[in-house]
Coordinates of C-alpha atoms in Angstrom, one line a residue:
M1 CA 90.7 117.3 107.4
N2 CA 90.8 119.4 104.2
K3 CA 92.8 118.2 101.2
E4 CA 95.7 120.6 101.8
T5 CA 96.2 119.5 105.5
S6 CA 95.9 115.8 104.5
E7 CA 98.6 116.2 101.8
K8 CA 101.0 118.0 104.1
K9 CA 100.5 115.3 106.7
L10 CA 101.2 112.7 104.1
F11 CA 104.5 114.4 103.2
Y12 CA 105.9 114.5 106.7
L13 CA 104.7 111.1 107.6
D14 CA 106.3 109.8 104.4
G15 CA 109.5 111.6 105.3
I16 CA 109.9 110.0 108.7
R17 CA 108.9 106.6 107.3
G18 CA 111.6 107.0 104.6
L19 CA 114.2 107.9 107.1
A20 CA 113.2 104.9 109.2
A21 CA 113.6 102.6 106.2
F22 CA 117.0 104.0 105.5
A23 CA 118.0 103.4 109.1
V24 CA 117.1 99.7 108.6
V25 CA 119.4 99.7 105.5
I26 CA 122.3 101.3 107.6
A27 CA 121.6 98.8 110.4
H28 CA 122.2 95.8 108.1
Y29 CA 125.3 97.3 106.6
I30 CA 126.6 97.9 110.2
Q31 CA 125.6 94.4 111.1
V32 CA 127.8 93.0 108.3
F33 CA 130.7 95.4 108.4
Y34 CA 130.9 96.8 112.0
P35 CA 129.2 94.1 114.1
A36 CA 130.7 95.4 117.4
A37 CA 128.5 98.5 117.1
L38 CA 125.5 96.2 117.5
N39 CA 126.7 93.4 119.8
G40 CA 129.2 95.3 121.9
R41 CA 132.0 92.7 121.5
A42 CA 135.4 94.4 121.5
E43 CA 137.0 91.5 119.6
Q44 CA 134.8 92.3 116.6
A45 CA 135.5 96.0 116.6
H46 CA 137.2 97.5 113.4
F47 CA 137.2 101.0 114.8
K48 CA 138.0 102.1 118.4
W49 CA 134.7 104.0 118.7
D50 CA 132.5 101.2 117.6
I51 CA 131.3 100.1 121.0
W52 CA 131.1 103.7 122.3
Y53 CA 128.7 105.0 119.6
G54 CA 126.8 101.7 119.8
H55 CA 125.9 102.6 123.4
S56 CA 125.0 106.3 122.7
P57 CA 121.9 108.0 121.2
I58 CA 123.9 108.0 117.9
N59 CA 122.7 104.4 117.4
L60 CA 119.2 105.8 116.8
F61 CA 120.3 106.4 113.2
Y62 CA 121.0 102.7 112.6
N63 CA 118.8 101.1 115.2
G64 CA 116.8 98.8 112.9
Q65 CA 114.6 97.5 115.6
F66 CA 113.6 101.1 116.6
A67 CA 112.9 101.8 113.0
V68 CA 110.6 98.7 112.7
C69 CA 108.7 99.9 115.9
L70 CA 108.3 103.2 114.2
F71 CA 106.9 101.5 111.1
F72 CA 104.3 99.7 113.2
V73 CA 103.3 102.8 115.1
L74 CA 103.0 104.7 111.8
S75 CA 100.9 101.9 110.4
G76 CA 98.5 102.1 113.3
Y77 CA 98.2 105.8 112.9
V78 CA 97.8 105.9 109.1
L79 CA 95.3 103.0 108.9
S80 CA 93.0 104.6 111.5
V81 CA 93.3 108.4 111.3
K82 CA 90.6 108.8 108.7
M83 CA 88.2 106.8 110.8
F84 CA 88.4 109.4 113.6
E85 CA 87.6 112.4 111.4
K86 CA 84.8 114.6 112.7
G87 CA 81.5 114.4 110.8
I88 CA 82.1 111.0 109.2
D89 CA 78.8 109.2 108.9
N90 CA 78.4 105.5 109.7
D91 CA 78.1 104.4 106.0
T92 CA 81.3 106.1 105.1
F93 CA 83.0 104.7 108.2
Q94 CA 82.0 101.2 107.2
K95 CA 83.1 101.7 103.5
L96 CA 86.5 103.0 104.5
L97 CA 86.9 100.0 106.9
H98 CA 85.9 97.4 104.3
S99 CA 88.0 99.0 101.6
S100 CA 91.2 99.0 103.8
A101 CA 90.6 95.4 104.9
I102 CA 90.1 94.1 101.4
R103 CA 93.2 95.7 100.0
R104 CA 95.6 95.1 102.8
Y105 CA 96.9 91.6 102.0
I106 CA 97.4 92.2 98.3
R107 CA 99.1 95.6 98.9
L108 CA 101.7 93.8 101.2
A109 CA 101.9 90.4 99.5
V110 CA 102.8 91.4 95.9
P111 CA 105.9 93.4 96.7
A112 CA 107.0 90.9 99.4
A113 CA 106.6 88.0 97.0
V114 CA 108.6 89.6 94.3
S115 CA 111.4 90.3 96.8
V116 CA 111.6 86.5 97.5
L117 CA 111.7 85.8 93.8
L118 CA 114.6 88.2 93.4
A119 CA 116.5 86.3 96.1
Y120 CA 115.7 83.1 94.4
L121 CA 117.1 84.5 91.1
A122 CA 120.3 85.6 92.9
I123 CA 120.7 82.0 94.3
I124 CA 120.4 80.2 91.0
T125 CA 122.7 82.7 89.3
N126 CA 125.4 82.5 92.0
A127 CA 125.1 86.2 92.8
F128 CA 125.5 86.0 96.6
H129 CA 129.0 86.9 97.9
L130 CA 128.4 87.2 101.6
Q131 CA 130.3 84.1 102.4
E132 CA 133.4 85.6 100.8
I133 CA 133.7 88.4 103.3
W134 CA 132.8 86.6 106.6
G135 CA 136.5 86.3 107.6
M136 CA 137.2 90.0 106.7
T137 CA 134.2 91.6 108.4
W138 CA 134.0 89.3 111.5
T139 CA 130.2 89.5 111.1
D140 CA 127.8 87.3 113.0
M141 CA 125.6 87.2 109.9
K142 CA 126.9 83.9 108.5
K143 CA 124.1 83.1 106.2
D144 CA 124.7 80.4 103.5
Y145 CA 122.1 81.2 100.7
Y146 CA 123.3 78.4 98.6
A147 CA 122.2 75.9 101.2
L148 CA 118.6 77.0 100.8
D149 CA 115.9 74.9 99.1
T150 CA 115.4 76.0 95.5
N151 CA 112.4 73.8 95.0
L152 CA 109.8 76.0 93.2
Y153 CA 107.0 75.1 95.6
T154 CA 109.0 75.9 98.6
V155 CA 110.0 79.3 97.1
I156 CA 106.4 80.2 96.2
K157 CA 105.2 79.2 99.6
A158 CA 108.0 81.4 101.1
A159 CA 106.8 84.3 98.8
I160 CA 103.0 84.4 99.4
F161 CA 102.3 82.4 102.6
D162 CA 105.2 82.3 105.1
P163 CA 105.8 86.0 105.4
F164 CA 102.2 86.6 106.6
F165 CA 101.3 83.5 108.5
R166 CA 104.6 82.4 110.1
F167 CA 106.6 84.5 112.6
S168 CA 109.8 82.7 111.9
G169 CA 111.7 81.1 109.1
H170 CA 112.1 83.7 106.3
P171 CA 115.4 82.5 104.9
Y172 CA 115.2 84.0 101.4
N173 CA 114.6 87.5 102.6
P174 CA 114.9 87.8 106.4
V175 CA 113.4 91.3 106.5
L176 CA 110.0 89.7 105.8
W177 CA 109.6 88.8 109.4
T178 CA 107.7 92.1 109.8
M179 CA 105.1 91.3 107.2
G180 CA 103.1 89.0 109.5
Y181 CA 103.0 91.7 112.1
E182 CA 101.9 94.3 109.5
L183 CA 99.1 92.1 108.2
L184 CA 97.8 90.9 111.6
G185 CA 98.4 94.3 113.2
S186 CA 96.4 95.9 110.5
F187 CA 93.5 93.6 111.2
L188 CA 93.8 94.3 114.9
I189 CA 93.2 97.9 113.9
F190 CA 90.3 97.1 111.7
G191 CA 88.7 94.8 114.3
F192 CA 89.1 97.4 117.0
L193 CA 87.5 100.1 114.8
A194 CA 84.7 97.8 113.8
V195 CA 83.7 96.9 117.3
F196 CA 84.8 99.9 119.4
G197 CA 85.5 102.7 117.0
R198 CA 82.3 104.5 117.9
V199 CA 82.1 103.6 121.5
K200 CA 82.6 106.6 123.7
K201 CA 84.4 104.7 126.5
R202 CA 86.8 102.9 124.2
W203 CA 89.7 104.3 126.3
I204 CA 89.1 101.4 128.7
V205 CA 89.6 99.0 125.7
Y206 CA 92.9 100.7 124.9
V207 CA 94.2 100.1 128.4
V208 CA 93.1 96.5 128.5
L209 CA 94.6 95.7 125.0
S210 CA 97.8 97.6 125.9
V211 CA 98.3 95.3 128.9
A212 CA 97.4 92.2 126.7
F213 CA 99.8 93.1 123.9
I214 CA 102.6 94.8 125.9
Q215 CA 105.0 91.9 125.4
T216 CA 104.5 91.9 121.6
Y217 CA 105.0 94.3 118.7
F218 CA 101.2 94.5 118.3
V219 CA 101.1 97.1 121.0
A220 CA 102.8 99.5 118.6
F221 CA 99.8 99.4 116.2
L222 CA 97.5 100.0 119.1
W223 CA 99.4 103.0 120.3
G224 CA 99.6 104.4 116.8
M225 CA 95.8 104.2 116.6
L226 CA 95.6 105.8 120.0
L227 CA 97.6 108.8 118.7
A228 CA 95.2 109.1 115.8
D229 CA 92.2 109.0 118.2
L230 CA 93.8 111.6 120.5
L231 CA 94.6 114.0 117.7
K232 CA 91.0 115.0 117.2
H233 CA 90.7 115.9 120.9
K234 CA 93.7 118.3 120.6
W235 CA 95.2 116.4 123.6
V236 CA 98.4 118.1 125.0
Q237 CA 99.0 121.1 122.7
S238 CA 101.9 122.6 124.7
K239 CA 105.0 123.0 122.6
L240 CA 107.2 122.6 125.7
A241 CA 105.5 119.3 126.6
A242 CA 105.9 118.1 123.0
I243 CA 109.6 118.9 123.0
L244 CA 110.1 117.1 126.3
V245 CA 108.2 114.1 124.9
L246 CA 110.4 114.2 121.8
F247 CA 113.7 114.1 123.8
M248 CA 112.3 111.3 125.9
G249 CA 111.3 109.4 122.8
I250 CA 114.8 109.8 121.3
Y251 CA 116.3 108.5 124.6
L252 CA 114.0 105.5 124.7
G253 CA 114.1 104.7 121.0
S254 CA 117.9 104.6 120.9
A255 CA 118.1 101.8 123.5
P256 CA 121.0 99.7 122.2
Y257 CA 121.0 96.0 121.2
T258 CA 123.3 95.0 124.1
S259 CA 122.5 94.8 127.8
L260 CA 121.4 98.2 129.1
M261 CA 123.1 97.7 132.5
G262 CA 126.1 99.9 133.0
T263 CA 125.0 102.3 130.2
M264 CA 123.0 105.5 130.3
Y265 CA 120.0 103.3 129.5
E266 CA 120.2 101.3 132.7
P267 CA 117.1 102.9 134.3
I268 CA 115.0 101.4 131.4
E269 CA 116.1 97.9 132.3
V270 CA 115.8 98.5 136.1
W271 CA 112.2 99.8 135.8
T272 CA 111.1 97.2 133.3
N273 CA 112.4 94.5 135.7
H274 CA 110.3 96.0 138.5
I275 CA 107.2 96.0 136.2
N276 CA 107.9 92.3 135.3
Q277 CA 108.1 91.4 139.0
W278 CA 105.0 93.3 139.8
I279 CA 102.7 91.9 137.1
Q280 CA 104.5 88.6 136.4
F281 CA 105.3 89.5 132.8
N282 CA 108.4 89.0 130.7
I283 CA 108.6 92.3 128.9
D284 CA 111.8 92.9 126.9
P285 CA 113.1 96.3 128.1
R286 CA 114.6 97.1 124.7
M287 CA 111.4 96.4 122.8
L288 CA 109.3 98.3 125.3
A289 CA 111.6 101.3 125.2
R290 CA 111.8 101.4 121.4
T291 CA 108.0 101.0 121.0
L292 CA 107.3 103.7 123.6
G293 CA 110.0 105.9 122.1
S294 CA 108.5 105.5 118.6
A295 CA 105.0 106.5 119.9
M296 CA 106.5 109.6 121.7
I297 CA 108.4 110.7 118.6
L298 CA 105.3 110.5 116.4
F299 CA 103.3 112.3 119.2
A300 CA 105.8 115.1 119.0
L301 CA 105.9 115.2 115.2
L302 CA 102.1 115.6 115.1
R303 CA 102.4 118.7 117.3
I304 CA 105.7 120.5 116.3
K305 CA 105.5 122.4 113.0
V306 CA 109.2 122.7 112.7
L307 CA 109.5 118.9 112.6
Q308 CA 106.7 118.7 110.1
H309 CA 108.4 121.1 107.7
M310 CA 111.7 119.2 108.2
F311 CA 110.4 115.8 107.5
G312 CA 108.1 117.1 104.8
W313 CA 111.2 118.2 102.8
K314 CA 110.9 116.8 99.3
P315 CA 114.0 114.5 99.4
F316 CA 112.7 113.0 102.6
A317 CA 109.1 112.7 101.2
Y318 CA 110.6 110.9 98.1
L319 CA 112.5 108.6 100.4
G320 CA 109.1 107.8 102.0
Q321 CA 107.6 106.9 98.6
I322 CA 110.3 104.3 97.9
S323 CA 110.6 103.2 101.6
F324 CA 108.7 99.9 101.2
S325 CA 110.7 99.0 98.1
L326 CA 114.0 100.0 99.7
Y327 CA 113.2 97.9 102.8
L328 CA 112.3 94.8 100.8
I329 CA 115.2 94.7 98.4
H330 CA 118.2 96.1 100.3
F331 CA 119.1 92.9 102.2
T332 CA 119.5 90.9 99.0
F333 CA 121.4 93.8 97.4
L334 CA 123.7 94.0 100.4
N335 CA 124.6 90.3 100.2
T336 CA 125.1 90.3 96.5
F337 CA 126.4 93.6 94.9
S338 CA 127.8 95.2 98.1
A339 CA 129.5 92.0 99.4
F340 CA 131.1 91.5 95.9
L341 CA 132.3 95.1 95.7
F342 CA 133.8 95.0 99.2
S343 CA 135.6 91.7 98.5
K344 CA 137.4 93.6 95.7
M345 CA 138.0 96.9 97.5
I346 CA 139.5 95.4 100.6
H347 CA 142.5 94.2 98.6
H348 CA 143.4 97.8 97.6
Y349 CA 142.3 100.0 100.5
S350 CA 142.2 100.1 104.3
Y351 CA 139.1 98.5 105.9
N352 CA 137.3 101.7 106.7
F353 CA 138.0 103.2 103.3
A354 CA 137.0 100.1 101.5
Y355 CA 133.7 100.1 103.5
A356 CA 133.1 103.8 102.7
I357 CA 133.5 103.2 99.0
T358 CA 131.3 100.1 99.1
F359 CA 128.5 101.9 101.0
L360 CA 128.5 105.1 98.9
V361 CA 128.8 103.3 95.6
S362 CA 126.1 100.8 96.6
M363 CA 123.5 103.4 97.4
V364 CA 123.3 104.6 93.8
P365 CA 122.1 101.4 92.2
L366 CA 120.1 100.5 95.3
F367 CA 118.1 103.7 95.1
I368 CA 117.6 103.3 91.4
L369 CA 116.3 99.8 91.8
S370 CA 114.1 100.9 94.7
H371 CA 112.6 103.7 92.5
Y372 CA 111.6 101.2 89.7
Y373 CA 110.5 98.6 92.2
M374 CA 108.2 101.3 93.7
K375 CA 107.0 102.4 90.3
Y376 CA 106.2 98.9 88.8
I377 CA 105.9 96.5 91.7
D378 CA 104.6 98.6 94.7
Q379 CA 102.3 100.8 92.7
G380 CA 101.2 97.8 90.6
A381 CA 100.2 96.1 93.9
L382 CA 98.1 99.1 94.8
K383 CA 96.4 99.1 91.4
L384 CA 95.7 95.3 91.7
A385 CA 94.3 95.8 95.2
R386 CA 91.9 98.4 94.0
I387 CA 90.7 96.2 91.1
V388 CA 90.1 93.3 93.5
E389 CA 88.3 95.6 95.9
K390 CA 86.0 97.0 93.1
K391 CA 85.1 93.5 91.9
M392 CA 84.4 92.3 95.5
M393 CA 82.3 95.3 96.2
A394 CA 80.4 95.0 92.9
S395 CA 79.8 91.3 93.6
A396 CA 78.4 92.2 97.1
S397 CA 76.2 94.9 95.7
A398 CA 74.8 92.6 93.0
S399 CA 73.9 89.9 95.6
T400 CA 72.1 92.4 97.9
P401 CA 68.8 92.8 95.9
T402 CA 68.5 89.1 95.6
I403 CA 68.6 88.7 99.4
K404 CA 66.1 91.5 99.9
Q405 CA 63.8 90.0 97.4
K406 CA 64.1 86.6 99.1
N407 CA 63.4 88.1 102.5
T408 CA 60.3 90.0 101.1
S409 CA 58.8 86.8 99.7
M410 CA 59.1 84.9 103.0

């Protein structure tokens, strides 16, 4: 790819990533303030349409689990697309692979660790107010931050180790559950590329690994890489086919959190149950639908120019730049500033109006904080990762002549 094509591709991929991150933000605000839109329980509804739109494709705009699946598919695509470029020689291939592998942990760990420290600061300064609005919002998110361990060792471990090597127990910042998948999923990509990246019949490996990982989020990384691999072959260029795939992706991706039976999504659960009985698996129909839907939407995006121009719009591209920061800090912000603001607004306005004020006012400082978090923490992590990479590569280069000399003298 030439530089111009690469930059355009970066813009529209940033745009869809940014919108996915914002969907996660909306999902958590809905979880706190309109829980019935997620769990389908009429007794927790604040608005008569809560359950209806929760069971419709509208929920795509706040379906946090779909957004996470889209993150994973995008990661698989972005981490591998350069490796499948035409004309790339073996030395360049290996250098790109080593560079990506060396930088990955630092690139993820520094911003994630700082987000835990921010939550810790909020605890010791009594800044969390979620518990004050439990009875008003009827939310299921009854998290007591003040019961958490504030021992410094525990906090540091939760900042740099737990997010990446434990798949449960992220009490300080629950959104970090995705970090372990991001890190291990990345190395699944790197390992696949190192072993099979230049094997002509690697399609067989895609099929085998898809079956092996179909019950986990790791299949999303694999399918993202598959999309990058297929792109160079110009596979399925029909616009009509791409549009049909897009609509099917929207349908699958918007599978709600509640049971799919009795809704327009019932065929997903029925067919998944048939597959489970046939191959003796325990595939979650919602996870499968959202992962497949994410892959389909990215497939369509890579082939429909109108979508590329739309998602490449500068505000969306900027949202993509701050997406990681927005994702990492919004949960703590929701349970501190937004919860406090709502606890004051609810005494003066109706529930829906108090929420509208809370959400709209909260977005201003949240986006400002995300901008500076991106500028200093996220970008700082990238710079640190490059420094570490250069030192490791320089150290490896310095040791190579010694080995050669030793081999020559033997």
